[in-house]
Amino acid sequence: DTILSELLTEQELQEIAEEDLIGDPVLIGEAAPSPLLHLSSWKTFQSLGQIAALKKHSGYDLRKAETIIEWGGGYGNFAKCVWRLRQKPQTYILIDTPYFCVLKWLYLSSIFPWEHPTAGECDSIKLLTGKDDEIIPGKINILPCARLKNFSFRGEVFVALFSLSESARIAQELVLARDWFECPNIILGYQTEDPRYTDAPWLGDQLRATRAGVYTDIRAGFAHIAFV
């Protein structure tokens, strides 16, 4: 937990890493590298580690980002960690398939407070399904990928931790056509030697080609996490 201690105080780590009951997460327990993480899950520990590694190796601090665009994101764990760590008002945009958008909405709406329950939705979360829906600043906006063509936005940082590299080539080309949503900062996880994802190395090459300059690449086994 050394890298985490560089990002958070012990109290902050204990509060942010502790899991919520929804989903019956498997806790690290006695296997945790620190007693502060006994009530955390490996997934949350991994997400916090990625945020801390980004700051350590590139100097970029996600806690201070104003607009984050994440491709994929599973059930929303990485977004949860970033949202709890944020140090200023933040707009978060999650792009995924309809099924996973609903899963994200259910999970995130269950762990963040409903200050105005009569409004019918969690104060921090917006699921963009209506034809007149728009990105709402200061919220976590969940956008089904099929509706992406109806929206035009740009961000401060684009995040895709193995989600875009595992997507179809057409999805990768869509993101490239929109120039990574014009984000000057990019966090891209991608495989290099996995036969299941033959386009993943190509995606890494495209990142280097389109974002020449400051580039940090951390190799982890048969995969890379690149920070631009």
mmCIF file of C-alpha atoms in Angstrom:
data_model
loop_
_atom_site.group_PDB
_atom_site.id
_atom_site.type_symbol
_atom_site.label_atom_id
_atom_site.label_comp_id
_atom_site.label_asym_id
_atom_site.label_seq_id
_atom_site.Cartn_x
_atom_site.Cartn_y
_atom_site.Cartn_z
ATOM 1 C CA ASP A 1 0.000 0.000 0.000
ATOM 2 C CA THR A 2 3.030 2.316 -0.264
ATOM 3 C CA ILE A 3 1.828 3.940 -3.460
ATOM 4 C CA LEU A 4 -1.600 4.525 -1.902
ATOM 5 C CA SER A 5 -0.077 6.184 1.154
ATOM 6 C CA GLU A 6 1.442 8.755 -1.196
ATOM 7 C CA LEU A 7 -2.055 9.659 -2.374
ATOM 8 C CA LEU A 8 -4.193 9.317 0.753
ATOM 9 C CA THR A 9 -3.962 9.618 4.506
ATOM 10 C CA GLU A 10 -4.700 6.464 6.512
ATOM 11 C CA GLN A 11 -8.154 7.770 7.425
ATOM 12 C CA GLU A 12 -8.984 8.675 3.815
ATOM 13 C CA LEU A 13 -7.801 5.277 2.594
ATOM 14 C CA GLN A 14 -9.862 3.404 5.162
ATOM 15 C CA GLU A 15 -13.015 5.403 4.383
ATOM 16 C CA ILE A 16 -12.727 5.293 0.603
ATOM 17 C CA ALA A 17 -11.547 1.691 0.293
ATOM 18 C CA GLU A 18 -14.307 0.227 2.484
ATOM 19 C CA GLU A 19 -16.824 -1.637 0.327
ATOM 20 C CA ASP A 20 -20.552 -1.040 0.214
ATOM 21 C CA LEU A 21 -22.842 -3.983 0.896
ATOM 22 C CA ILE A 22 -24.585 -3.960 -2.483
ATOM 23 C CA GLY A 23 -23.464 -6.781 -4.747
ATOM 24 C CA ASP A 24 -22.090 -8.811 -1.825
ATOM 25 C CA PRO A 25 -18.449 -7.995 -2.713
ATOM 26 C CA VAL A 26 -15.703 -10.458 -1.798
ATOM 27 C CA LEU A 27 -13.527 -8.678 0.760
ATOM 28 C CA ILE A 28 -9.752 -8.937 0.877
ATOM 29 C CA GLY A 29 -9.801 -9.641 4.603
ATOM 30 C CA GLU A 30 -6.608 -10.962 6.193
ATOM 31 C CA ALA A 31 -4.903 -11.183 2.791
ATOM 32 C CA ALA A 32 -4.877 -7.398 2.527
ATOM 33 C CA PRO A 33 -1.456 -5.727 2.248
ATOM 34 C CA SER A 34 -2.590 -3.340 4.981
ATOM 35 C CA PRO A 35 -5.080 -3.599 7.869
ATOM 36 C CA LEU A 36 -6.698 -0.481 6.401
ATOM 37 C CA LEU A 37 -7.831 -2.580 3.427
ATOM 38 C CA HIS A 38 -9.439 -5.515 5.273
ATOM 39 C CA LEU A 39 -12.910 -4.253 4.347
ATOM 40 C CA SER A 40 -11.995 -3.490 0.756
ATOM 41 C CA SER A 41 -12.202 -5.694 -2.336
ATOM 42 C CA TRP A 42 -9.396 -6.437 -4.758
ATOM 43 C CA LYS A 43 -11.303 -4.490 -7.429
ATOM 44 C CA THR A 44 -11.427 -1.319 -5.348
ATOM 45 C CA PHE A 45 -7.810 -1.810 -4.285
ATOM 46 C CA GLN A 46 -6.866 -2.121 -7.968
ATOM 47 C CA SER A 47 -8.811 1.012 -8.947
ATOM 48 C CA LEU A 48 -7.223 3.080 -6.188
ATOM 49 C CA GLY A 49 -3.812 1.727 -7.175
ATOM 50 C CA GLN A 50 -4.332 2.789 -10.794
ATOM 51 C CA ILE A 51 -5.313 6.305 -9.710
ATOM 52 C CA ALA A 52 -2.258 6.509 -7.446
ATOM 53 C CA ALA A 53 0.055 5.096 -10.150
ATOM 54 C CA LEU A 54 -1.155 7.710 -12.609
ATOM 55 C CA LYS A 55 -0.219 10.500 -10.223
ATOM 56 C CA LYS A 56 3.102 8.924 -9.268
ATOM 57 C CA HIS A 57 4.335 8.184 -12.797
ATOM 58 C CA SER A 58 2.827 11.052 -14.777
ATOM 59 C CA GLY A 59 2.089 13.731 -12.194
ATOM 60 C CA TYR A 60 -1.539 13.885 -13.326
ATOM 61 C CA ASP A 61 -4.074 13.959 -10.487
ATOM 62 C CA LEU A 62 -7.525 12.605 -11.382
ATOM 63 C CA ARG A 63 -8.935 14.087 -8.184
ATOM 64 C CA LYS A 64 -8.618 17.532 -9.731
ATOM 65 C CA ALA A 65 -9.990 16.741 -13.186
ATOM 66 C CA GLU A 66 -13.051 18.717 -14.258
ATOM 67 C CA THR A 67 -14.400 16.387 -16.962
ATOM 68 C CA ILE A 68 -13.635 12.664 -17.216
ATOM 69 C CA ILE A 69 -14.832 10.443 -20.063
ATOM 70 C CA GLU A 70 -14.605 6.706 -19.411
ATOM 71 C CA TRP A 71 -15.201 4.036 -22.040
ATOM 72 C CA GLY A 72 -16.709 0.927 -20.460
ATOM 73 C CA GLY A 73 -15.942 0.746 -16.780
ATOM 74 C CA GLY A 74 -17.713 -2.474 -15.772
ATOM 75 C CA TYR A 75 -20.205 -1.917 -12.991
ATOM 76 C CA GLY A 76 -18.726 1.503 -12.154
ATOM 77 C CA ASN A 77 -16.071 0.775 -9.531
ATOM 78 C CA PHE A 78 -13.337 2.985 -11.009
ATOM 79 C CA ALA A 79 -15.820 5.838 -11.406
ATOM 80 C CA LYS A 80 -16.922 5.325 -7.793
ATOM 81 C CA CYS A 81 -13.354 5.666 -6.533
ATOM 82 C CA VAL A 82 -12.621 8.770 -8.594
ATOM 83 C CA TRP A 83 -15.913 10.380 -7.548
ATOM 84 C CA ARG A 84 -15.217 9.825 -3.867
ATOM 85 C CA LEU A 85 -11.691 11.186 -4.249
ATOM 86 C CA ARG A 86 -12.624 14.302 -6.221
ATOM 87 C CA GLN A 87 -11.390 17.586 -4.799
ATOM 88 C CA LYS A 88 -13.564 19.884 -6.921
ATOM 89 C CA PRO A 89 -16.858 19.778 -8.856
ATOM 90 C CA GLN A 90 -16.524 17.112 -11.519
ATOM 91 C CA THR A 91 -18.427 15.935 -14.579
ATOM 92 C CA TYR A 92 -18.034 12.216 -15.296
ATOM 93 C CA ILE A 93 -19.284 10.601 -18.524
ATOM 94 C CA LEU A 94 -19.508 6.798 -18.723
ATOM 95 C CA ILE A 95 -20.046 5.244 -22.171
ATOM 96 C CA ASP A 96 -21.094 1.603 -22.443
ATOM 97 C CA THR A 97 -23.581 -0.892 -23.856
ATOM 98 C CA PRO A 98 -27.197 -0.549 -22.626
ATOM 99 C CA TYR A 99 -26.925 -3.579 -20.325
ATOM 100 C CA PHE A 100 -23.853 -2.269 -18.543
ATOM 101 C CA CYS A 101 -25.294 1.252 -18.416
ATOM 102 C CA VAL A 102 -28.230 -0.070 -16.402
ATOM 103 C CA LEU A 103 -25.848 -2.062 -14.196
ATOM 104 C CA LYS A 104 -23.770 1.070 -13.542
ATOM 105 C CA TRP A 105 -26.877 3.095 -12.782
ATOM 106 C CA LEU A 106 -28.141 0.473 -10.314
ATOM 107 C CA TYR A 107 -24.803 0.158 -8.510
ATOM 108 C CA LEU A 108 -23.874 3.827 -8.366
ATOM 109 C CA SER A 109 -27.394 4.937 -7.483
ATOM 110 C CA SER A 110 -27.347 2.462 -4.610
ATOM 111 C CA ILE A 111 -24.131 3.713 -3.017
ATOM 112 C CA PHE A 112 -24.476 7.470 -3.495
ATOM 113 C CA PRO A 113 -27.063 9.493 -1.546
ATOM 114 C CA TRP A 114 -30.540 10.414 -2.710
ATOM 115 C CA GLU A 115 -30.935 13.884 -1.218
ATOM 116 C CA HIS A 116 -34.190 14.466 -3.102
ATOM 117 C CA PRO A 117 -35.811 11.009 -3.441
ATOM 118 C CA THR A 118 -39.052 12.441 -4.831
ATOM 119 C CA ALA A 119 -37.128 13.453 -7.967
ATOM 120 C CA GLY A 120 -36.979 9.764 -8.930
ATOM 121 C CA GLU A 121 -33.232 9.546 -9.385
ATOM 122 C CA CYS A 122 -30.006 9.765 -7.412
ATOM 123 C CA ASP A 123 -28.698 13.318 -7.135
ATOM 124 C CA SER A 124 -25.230 12.385 -8.432
ATOM 125 C CA ILE A 125 -26.263 10.033 -11.271
ATOM 126 C CA LYS A 126 -27.966 10.646 -14.628
ATOM 127 C CA LEU A 127 -28.859 7.819 -17.013
ATOM 128 C CA LEU A 128 -29.194 9.413 -20.448
ATOM 129 C CA THR A 129 -32.035 7.559 -22.135
ATOM 130 C CA GLY A 130 -34.492 10.278 -23.174
ATOM 131 C CA LYS A 131 -34.274 11.896 -26.595
ATOM 132 C CA ASP A 132 -33.940 15.337 -25.017
ATOM 133 C CA ASP A 133 -31.439 14.331 -22.332
ATOM 134 C CA GLU A 134 -28.200 16.301 -22.125
ATOM 135 C CA ILE A 135 -24.919 15.898 -20.274
ATOM 136 C CA ILE A 136 -25.397 17.463 -16.839
ATOM 137 C CA PRO A 137 -22.323 19.187 -15.376
ATOM 138 C CA GLY A 138 -21.390 18.069 -11.888
ATOM 139 C CA LYS A 139 -22.920 14.597 -12.221
ATOM 140 C CA ILE A 140 -21.952 11.091 -13.291
ATOM 141 C CA ASN A 141 -23.646 10.825 -16.694
ATOM 142 C CA ILE A 142 -24.218 7.306 -18.037
ATOM 143 C CA LEU A 143 -24.523 7.224 -21.817
ATOM 144 C CA PRO A 144 -25.491 4.155 -23.893
ATOM 145 C CA CYS A 145 -23.044 3.847 -26.796
ATOM 146 C CA ALA A 146 -25.895 3.668 -29.316
ATOM 147 C CA ARG A 147 -26.810 7.253 -28.403
ATOM 148 C CA LEU A 148 -23.258 8.562 -28.712
ATOM 149 C CA LYS A 149 -23.932 9.965 -32.194
ATOM 150 C CA ASN A 150 -26.473 12.366 -30.682
ATOM 151 C CA PHE A 151 -23.947 13.947 -28.341
ATOM 152 C CA SER A 152 -20.988 16.227 -28.851
ATOM 153 C CA PHE A 153 -18.662 16.755 -25.903
ATOM 154 C CA ARG A 154 -15.023 16.941 -24.974
ATOM 155 C CA GLY A 155 -13.171 16.129 -21.779
ATOM 156 C CA GLU A 156 -10.041 16.715 -19.794
ATOM 157 C CA VAL A 157 -9.128 13.047 -19.513
ATOM 158 C CA PHE A 158 -10.197 9.899 -21.387
ATOM 159 C CA VAL A 159 -10.094 6.600 -19.476
ATOM 160 C CA ALA A 160 -10.292 3.110 -21.001
ATOM 161 C CA LEU A 161 -8.777 0.422 -18.814
ATOM 162 C CA PHE A 162 -8.789 -2.570 -21.191
ATOM 163 C CA SER A 163 -12.371 -1.786 -22.212
ATOM 164 C CA LEU A 164 -11.618 -0.122 -25.535
ATOM 165 C CA SER A 165 -8.904 -2.656 -26.384
ATOM 166 C CA GLU A 166 -11.502 -5.402 -25.857
ATOM 167 C CA SER A 167 -14.090 -3.597 -27.988
ATOM 168 C CA ALA A 168 -14.690 -4.205 -31.679
ATOM 169 C CA ARG A 169 -12.418 -2.437 -34.163
ATOM 170 C CA ILE A 170 -15.327 -0.222 -35.231
ATOM 171 C CA ALA A 171 -15.616 1.119 -31.680
ATOM 172 C CA GLN A 172 -11.896 1.828 -31.534
ATOM 173 C CA GLU A 173 -12.078 3.667 -34.843
ATOM 174 C CA LEU A 174 -15.038 5.693 -33.583
ATOM 175 C CA VAL A 175 -13.020 6.922 -30.599
ATOM 176 C CA LEU A 176 -10.062 7.734 -32.855
ATOM 177 C CA ALA A 177 -12.341 9.574 -35.296
ATOM 178 C CA ARG A 178 -13.420 11.776 -32.396
ATOM 179 C CA ASP A 179 -9.774 12.244 -31.409
ATOM 180 C CA TRP A 180 -10.175 10.573 -28.000
ATOM 181 C CA PHE A 181 -13.040 13.037 -27.399
ATOM 182 C CA GLU A 182 -10.456 15.833 -27.633
ATOM 183 C CA CYS A 183 -9.026 14.898 -24.261
ATOM 184 C CA PRO A 184 -5.445 16.151 -23.721
ATOM 185 C CA ASN A 185 -4.910 13.427 -21.097
ATOM 186 C CA ILE A 186 -5.475 9.716 -21.744
ATOM 187 C CA ILE A 187 -5.311 6.614 -19.561
ATOM 188 C CA LEU A 188 -5.336 3.553 -21.798
ATOM 189 C CA GLY A 189 -4.974 -0.042 -20.682
ATOM 190 C CA TYR A 190 -4.420 -2.509 -23.528
ATOM 191 C CA GLN A 191 -3.189 -6.045 -24.107
ATOM 192 C CA THR A 192 -0.098 -6.780 -26.171
ATOM 193 C CA GLU A 193 0.035 -10.569 -26.444
ATOM 194 C CA ASP A 194 -3.518 -11.812 -25.979
ATOM 195 C CA PRO A 195 -4.830 -13.746 -29.013
ATOM 196 C CA ARG A 196 -8.400 -12.880 -28.034
ATOM 197 C CA TYR A 197 -7.805 -9.168 -28.665
ATOM 198 C CA THR A 198 -5.810 -8.925 -31.861
ATOM 199 C CA ASP A 199 -6.569 -5.214 -32.337
ATOM 200 C CA ALA A 200 -5.314 -4.219 -28.890
ATOM 201 C CA PRO A 201 -1.646 -3.641 -29.887
ATOM 202 C CA TRP A 202 -2.878 -1.609 -32.872
ATOM 203 C CA LEU A 203 -4.811 0.627 -30.466
ATOM 204 C CA GLY A 204 -1.647 1.225 -28.461
ATOM 205 C CA ASP A 205 0.160 2.175 -31.668
ATOM 206 C CA GLN A 206 -2.603 4.649 -32.497
ATOM 207 C CA LEU A 207 -2.255 6.280 -29.108
ATOM 208 C CA ARG A 208 1.466 6.809 -29.659
ATOM 209 C CA ALA A 209 0.821 8.123 -33.158
ATOM 210 C CA THR A 210 -1.895 10.587 -32.191
ATOM 211 C CA ARG A 211 -0.501 11.751 -28.871
ATOM 212 C CA ALA A 212 3.220 12.218 -29.410
ATOM 213 C CA GLY A 213 4.930 13.944 -26.504
ATOM 214 C CA VAL A 214 4.845 13.146 -22.815
ATOM 215 C CA TYR A 215 4.105 9.438 -22.645
ATOM 216 C CA THR A 216 4.425 7.017 -19.752
ATOM 217 C CA ASP A 217 3.992 3.316 -20.401
ATOM 218 C CA ILE A 218 3.867 0.802 -17.559
ATOM 219 C CA ARG A 219 4.191 -2.828 -18.602
ATOM 220 C CA ALA A 220 2.351 -5.307 -16.419
ATOM 221 C CA GLY A 221 2.739 -8.878 -17.646
ATOM 222 C CA PHE A 222 1.215 -9.107 -21.120
ATOM 223 C CA ALA A 223 -0.488 -5.719 -20.915
ATOM 224 C CA HIS A 224 0.281 -2.023 -20.791
ATOM 225 C CA ILE A 225 -1.263 0.942 -19.031
ATOM 226 C CA ALA A 226 -0.300 4.102 -20.894
ATOM 227 C CA PHE A 227 -0.630 7.614 -19.507
ATOM 228 C CA VAL A 228 -0.551 10.627 -21.807
#
